[in-house]
Amino acid sequence: IPMMYPDYQRVDSPEAIQRFEKFWNQKLDHKPGLTVVEIIDAACEGRIKGMYVEGENPAMSDPNANHAREGIAALEHLVVQDIFLTETAYLADVILPASAFPEKTGTFTNTDRLVQLGRQAIDPPGDARQDLWIIQQIAKQLGLAWPDAPVSEVFDEMRRTMPSIAGITWDR
């Protein structure tokens, strides 16, 4: 949600800004981001030049699929991280082979905020990789000093910034 930090904390809330800037030791942009519809409009208008799409298929799922495809096709560069060659991936310049839920360990949160732990049951096929590993490798290639943190550490960071899951530990 482009106008929220984790746990539905508004990006223009002085309390949330102070909390997240202190936690991440980073100055943050206080301006809400664009919605999916606004992103597609901006791509059509040439205001967005590139996009990284992970696990979504806007070329098929957008309410106006033709408009979405027009915007996606207008991009100078499109990266798609997914488990299938979706309609969106078909338009991509780069496709990163992701892993499906039985191929990774992590948590899933439903819209009713039920948090469930999923444990890796099988290895990813071929060149497919864990989503977190892919993102960490991209960060490193961009010169960011991201550690090779396991999923449990990412979850711990989430629970330290999200009051709604603060009482849930990885072990629990």
PDB file of C-alpha atoms in Angstrom:
ATOM      1  CA  ILE A   1       0.000   0.000   0.000  1.00  0.00           C
ATOM      2  CA  PRO A   2       1.870   3.070  -1.231  1.00  0.00           C
ATOM      3  CA  MET A   3       0.736   5.438   1.503  1.00  0.00           C
ATOM      4  CA  MET A   4       1.709   3.144   4.373  1.00  0.00           C
ATOM      5  CA  TYR A   5       4.744   1.894   6.221  1.00  0.00           C
ATOM      6  CA  PRO A   6       4.451  -1.620   7.650  1.00  0.00           C
ATOM      7  CA  ASP A   7       1.402  -2.316   9.809  1.00  0.00           C
ATOM      8  CA  TYR A   8      -0.732   0.373   8.156  1.00  0.00           C
ATOM      9  CA  GLN A   9       1.262   3.274   9.614  1.00  0.00           C
ATOM     10  CA  ARG A  10       0.845   6.290   7.328  1.00  0.00           C
ATOM     11  CA  VAL A  11       3.977   7.622   5.607  1.00  0.00           C
ATOM     12  CA  ASP A  12       2.865  11.175   6.397  1.00  0.00           C
ATOM     13  CA  SER A  13       2.331  10.510  10.121  1.00  0.00           C
ATOM     14  CA  PRO A  14       4.979  12.373  12.169  1.00  0.00           C
ATOM     15  CA  GLU A  15       4.993   9.573  14.766  1.00  0.00           C
ATOM     16  CA  ALA A  16       5.465   6.840  12.149  1.00  0.00           C
ATOM     17  CA  ILE A  17       8.130   8.856  10.301  1.00  0.00           C
ATOM     18  CA  GLN A  18      10.102   9.381  13.500  1.00  0.00           C
ATOM     19  CA  ARG A  19       9.773   5.733  14.509  1.00  0.00           C
ATOM     20  CA  PHE A  20      10.885   4.260  11.165  1.00  0.00           C
ATOM     21  CA  GLU A  21      13.669   6.778  10.561  1.00  0.00           C
ATOM     22  CA  LYS A  22      15.075   5.973  13.990  1.00  0.00           C
ATOM     23  CA  PHE A  23      14.670   2.207  13.536  1.00  0.00           C
ATOM     24  CA  TRP A  24      16.241   2.110  10.057  1.00  0.00           C
ATOM     25  CA  ASN A  25      18.699   4.960  10.783  1.00  0.00           C
ATOM     26  CA  GLN A  26      17.665   6.418   7.443  1.00  0.00           C
ATOM     27  CA  LYS A  27      15.897   9.557   6.249  1.00  0.00           C
ATOM     28  CA  LEU A  28      12.627   8.513   4.589  1.00  0.00           C
ATOM     29  CA  ASP A  29      10.433  10.081   1.920  1.00  0.00           C
ATOM     30  CA  HIS A  30       7.198  11.260   3.550  1.00  0.00           C
ATOM     31  CA  LYS A  31       5.271  11.463   0.288  1.00  0.00           C
ATOM     32  CA  PRO A  32       2.802   8.643  -0.428  1.00  0.00           C
ATOM     33  CA  GLY A  33       3.668   6.495  -3.425  1.00  0.00           C
ATOM     34  CA  LEU A  34       1.527   5.762  -6.452  1.00  0.00           C
ATOM     35  CA  THR A  35      -1.273   3.225  -6.560  1.00  0.00           C
ATOM     36  CA  VAL A  36      -1.157   0.457  -9.167  1.00  0.00           C
ATOM     37  CA  VAL A  37      -3.551   2.386 -11.405  1.00  0.00           C
ATOM     38  CA  GLU A  38      -1.436   5.557 -11.051  1.00  0.00           C
ATOM     39  CA  ILE A  39       1.735   3.584 -11.851  1.00  0.00           C
ATOM     40  CA  ILE A  40       0.253   2.287 -15.100  1.00  0.00           C
ATOM     41  CA  ASP A  41      -0.959   5.784 -16.023  1.00  0.00           C
ATOM     42  CA  ALA A  42       2.538   7.179 -15.318  1.00  0.00           C
ATOM     43  CA  ALA A  43       4.145   4.441 -17.446  1.00  0.00           C
ATOM     44  CA  CYS A  44       1.799   5.265 -20.340  1.00  0.00           C
ATOM     45  CA  GLU A  45       2.750   8.944 -19.990  1.00  0.00           C
ATOM     46  CA  GLY A  46       6.490   8.137 -19.866  1.00  0.00           C
ATOM     47  CA  ARG A  47       6.915   9.352 -16.275  1.00  0.00           C
ATOM     48  CA  ILE A  48       7.947   5.875 -15.109  1.00  0.00           C
ATOM     49  CA  LYS A  49      10.753   4.332 -17.154  1.00  0.00           C
ATOM     50  CA  GLY A  50      11.303   1.026 -15.387  1.00  0.00           C
ATOM     51  CA  MET A  51       9.527  -1.396 -13.144  1.00  0.00           C
ATOM     52  CA  TYR A  52      10.348  -4.411 -10.972  1.00  0.00           C
ATOM     53  CA  VAL A  53       7.338  -6.732 -10.638  1.00  0.00           C
ATOM     54  CA  GLU A  54       7.483  -9.553  -8.098  1.00  0.00           C
ATOM     55  CA  GLY A  55       4.826 -12.244  -8.007  1.00  0.00           C
ATOM     56  CA  GLU A  56       2.165 -10.138  -9.721  1.00  0.00           C
ATOM     57  CA  ASN A  57       0.698 -10.164 -13.206  1.00  0.00           C
ATOM     58  CA  PRO A  58      -0.671  -6.664 -13.912  1.00  0.00           C
ATOM     59  CA  ALA A  59      -0.839  -7.352 -17.664  1.00  0.00           C
ATOM     60  CA  MET A  60      -3.612  -9.800 -16.817  1.00  0.00           C
ATOM     61  CA  SER A  61      -5.000  -8.776 -13.413  1.00  0.00           C
ATOM     62  CA  ASP A  62      -5.354  -5.011 -13.878  1.00  0.00           C
ATOM     63  CA  PRO A  63      -9.003  -3.932 -14.271  1.00  0.00           C
ATOM     64  CA  ASN A  64      -8.083  -2.432 -17.649  1.00  0.00           C
ATOM     65  CA  ALA A  65      -5.711  -5.088 -19.019  1.00  0.00           C
ATOM     66  CA  ASN A  66      -5.210  -3.333 -22.370  1.00  0.00           C
ATOM     67  CA  HIS A  67      -4.218  -0.096 -20.635  1.00  0.00           C
ATOM     68  CA  ALA A  68      -1.889  -2.033 -18.294  1.00  0.00           C
ATOM     69  CA  ARG A  69      -0.207  -3.779 -21.228  1.00  0.00           C
ATOM     70  CA  GLU A  70       0.193  -0.431 -22.995  1.00  0.00           C
ATOM     71  CA  GLY A  71       1.922   1.030 -19.926  1.00  0.00           C
ATOM     72  CA  ILE A  72       4.113  -2.022 -19.370  1.00  0.00           C
ATOM     73  CA  ALA A  73       5.135  -2.090 -23.033  1.00  0.00           C
ATOM     74  CA  ALA A  74       6.069   1.609 -22.852  1.00  0.00           C
ATOM     75  CA  LEU A  75       8.659   1.001 -20.117  1.00  0.00           C
ATOM     76  CA  GLU A  76      12.324   1.253 -21.019  1.00  0.00           C
ATOM     77  CA  HIS A  77      13.125  -1.642 -18.691  1.00  0.00           C
ATOM     78  CA  LEU A  78      10.982  -4.299 -17.019  1.00  0.00           C
ATOM     79  CA  VAL A  79      12.184  -6.912 -14.533  1.00  0.00           C
ATOM     80  CA  VAL A  80       9.797  -9.669 -13.475  1.00  0.00           C
ATOM     81  CA  GLN A  81      10.453 -12.069 -10.597  1.00  0.00           C
ATOM     82  CA  ASP A  82       7.959 -14.910 -10.782  1.00  0.00           C
ATOM     83  CA  ILE A  83       7.456 -18.667 -10.900  1.00  0.00           C
ATOM     84  CA  PHE A  84       5.655 -18.647 -14.273  1.00  0.00           C
ATOM     85  CA  LEU A  85       6.109 -16.975 -17.634  1.00  0.00           C
ATOM     86  CA  THR A  86       3.072 -14.759 -17.050  1.00  0.00           C
ATOM     87  CA  GLU A  87       1.630 -12.237 -19.502  1.00  0.00           C
ATOM     88  CA  THR A  88       3.669  -9.586 -17.677  1.00  0.00           C
ATOM     89  CA  ALA A  89       6.847 -11.701 -17.738  1.00  0.00           C
ATOM     90  CA  TYR A  90       6.385 -12.177 -21.481  1.00  0.00           C
ATOM     91  CA  LEU A  91       6.931  -8.405 -21.838  1.00  0.00           C
ATOM     92  CA  ALA A  92       9.981  -8.345 -19.512  1.00  0.00           C
ATOM     93  CA  ASP A  93      13.570  -7.517 -20.377  1.00  0.00           C
ATOM     94  CA  VAL A  94      14.780  -9.657 -17.470  1.00  0.00           C
ATOM     95  CA  ILE A  95      13.004 -12.572 -15.787  1.00  0.00           C
ATOM     96  CA  LEU A  96      14.226 -13.735 -12.391  1.00  0.00           C
ATOM     97  CA  PRO A  97      13.128 -17.309 -11.602  1.00  0.00           C
ATOM     98  CA  ALA A  98      11.487 -17.246  -8.166  1.00  0.00           C
ATOM     99  CA  SER A  99      10.439 -20.112  -5.959  1.00  0.00           C
ATOM    100  CA  ALA A 100       6.904 -21.200  -5.119  1.00  0.00           C
ATOM    101  CA  PHE A 101       5.576 -21.393  -1.564  1.00  0.00           C
ATOM    102  CA  PRO A 102       6.434 -25.087  -0.968  1.00  0.00           C
ATOM    103  CA  GLU A 103      10.005 -24.319  -2.066  1.00  0.00           C
ATOM    104  CA  LYS A 104      10.749 -21.743   0.631  1.00  0.00           C
ATOM    105  CA  THR A 105      10.489 -21.022   4.316  1.00  0.00           C
ATOM    106  CA  GLY A 106       8.643 -17.910   5.371  1.00  0.00           C
ATOM    107  CA  THR A 107       5.478 -16.485   6.787  1.00  0.00           C
ATOM    108  CA  PHE A 108       2.169 -15.796   5.107  1.00  0.00           C
ATOM    109  CA  THR A 109      -0.254 -13.236   6.499  1.00  0.00           C
ATOM    110  CA  ASN A 110      -3.900 -13.363   5.468  1.00  0.00           C
ATOM    111  CA  THR A 111      -6.097 -10.290   5.186  1.00  0.00           C
ATOM    112  CA  ASP A 112      -7.520 -11.156   8.615  1.00  0.00           C
ATOM    113  CA  ARG A 113      -3.886 -10.848   9.865  1.00  0.00           C
ATOM    114  CA  LEU A 114      -3.508 -14.547  10.667  1.00  0.00           C
ATOM    115  CA  VAL A 115       0.230 -15.259  10.430  1.00  0.00           C
ATOM    116  CA  GLN A 116       1.261 -18.748   9.345  1.00  0.00           C
ATOM    117  CA  LEU A 117       4.716 -20.257   9.032  1.00  0.00           C
ATOM    118  CA  GLY A 118       5.425 -22.159   5.837  1.00  0.00           C
ATOM    119  CA  ARG A 119       8.387 -24.530   5.825  1.00  0.00           C
ATOM    120  CA  GLN A 120      10.294 -25.535   2.718  1.00  0.00           C
ATOM    121  CA  ALA A 121       9.083 -28.954   1.572  1.00  0.00           C
ATOM    122  CA  ILE A 122      10.985 -29.308  -1.714  1.00  0.00           C
ATOM    123  CA  ASP A 123      13.940 -27.688  -3.455  1.00  0.00           C
ATOM    124  CA  PRO A 124      13.260 -25.067  -6.132  1.00  0.00           C
ATOM    125  CA  PRO A 125      13.606 -26.473  -9.652  1.00  0.00           C
ATOM    126  CA  GLY A 126      16.372 -25.544 -12.080  1.00  0.00           C
ATOM    127  CA  ASP A 127      17.650 -21.988 -11.653  1.00  0.00           C
ATOM    128  CA  ALA A 128      14.780 -20.881  -9.398  1.00  0.00           C
ATOM    129  CA  ARG A 129      15.875 -19.156  -6.196  1.00  0.00           C
ATOM    130  CA  GLN A 130      14.314 -17.994  -2.946  1.00  0.00           C
ATOM    131  CA  ASP A 131      12.768 -14.513  -3.223  1.00  0.00           C
ATOM    132  CA  LEU A 132      14.813 -13.124  -0.333  1.00  0.00           C
ATOM    133  CA  TRP A 133      18.064 -14.445  -1.846  1.00  0.00           C
ATOM    134  CA  ILE A 134      17.275 -12.770  -5.186  1.00  0.00           C
ATOM    135  CA  ILE A 135      16.529  -9.431  -3.518  1.00  0.00           C
ATOM    136  CA  GLN A 136      19.671  -9.635  -1.362  1.00  0.00           C
ATOM    137  CA  GLN A 137      21.808 -10.343  -4.444  1.00  0.00           C
ATOM    138  CA  ILE A 138      20.335  -7.370  -6.302  1.00  0.00           C
ATOM    139  CA  ALA A 139      20.991  -5.134  -3.272  1.00  0.00           C
ATOM    140  CA  LYS A 140      24.618  -6.265  -3.183  1.00  0.00           C
ATOM    141  CA  GLN A 141      25.045  -5.601  -6.907  1.00  0.00           C
ATOM    142  CA  LEU A 142      23.680  -2.092  -6.296  1.00  0.00           C
ATOM    143  CA  GLY A 143      26.396  -1.564  -3.693  1.00  0.00           C
ATOM    144  CA  LEU A 144      24.194  -1.851  -0.613  1.00  0.00           C
ATOM    145  CA  ALA A 145      25.727  -3.481   2.450  1.00  0.00           C
ATOM    146  CA  TRP A 146      22.912  -5.935   3.034  1.00  0.00           C
ATOM    147  CA  PRO A 147      23.823  -9.022   5.033  1.00  0.00           C
ATOM    148  CA  ASP A 148      22.834 -12.521   3.981  1.00  0.00           C
ATOM    149  CA  ALA A 149      20.133 -12.459   6.651  1.00  0.00           C
ATOM    150  CA  PRO A 150      17.941 -15.528   7.013  1.00  0.00           C
ATOM    151  CA  VAL A 151      14.177 -15.206   6.767  1.00  0.00           C
ATOM    152  CA  SER A 152      13.929 -15.440  10.566  1.00  0.00           C
ATOM    153  CA  GLU A 153      15.893 -12.167  10.918  1.00  0.00           C
ATOM    154  CA  VAL A 154      13.642 -10.425   8.408  1.00  0.00           C
ATOM    155  CA  PHE A 155      10.620 -11.616  10.385  1.00  0.00           C
ATOM    156  CA  ASP A 156      12.228 -10.322  13.601  1.00  0.00           C
ATOM    157  CA  GLU A 157      12.687  -6.886  11.991  1.00  0.00           C
ATOM    158  CA  MET A 158       9.038  -6.961  10.922  1.00  0.00           C
ATOM    159  CA  ARG A 159       7.789  -7.791  14.413  1.00  0.00           C
ATOM    160  CA  ARG A 160       9.948  -5.023  15.934  1.00  0.00           C
ATOM    161  CA  THR A 161       8.292  -2.464  13.609  1.00  0.00           C
ATOM    162  CA  MET A 162       4.771  -3.895  13.501  1.00  0.00           C
ATOM    163  CA  PRO A 163       2.802  -3.782  16.773  1.00  0.00           C
ATOM    164  CA  SER A 164       0.191  -6.187  15.353  1.00  0.00           C
ATOM    165  CA  ILE A 165       2.715  -9.054  15.267  1.00  0.00           C
ATOM    166  CA  ALA A 166       5.107  -7.913  18.023  1.00  0.00           C
ATOM    167  CA  GLY A 167       4.133 -10.821  20.272  1.00  0.00           C
ATOM    168  CA  ILE A 168       4.913 -13.479  17.671  1.00  0.00           C
ATOM    169  CA  THR A 169       8.427 -14.855  17.749  1.00  0.00           C
ATOM    170  CA  TRP A 170       9.993 -16.976  15.009  1.00  0.00           C
ATOM    171  CA  ASP A 171      10.216 -19.935  17.373  1.00  0.00           C
ATOM    172  CA  ARG A 172       6.585 -19.506  18.432  1.00  0.00           C
TER     173      ARG A 172
END
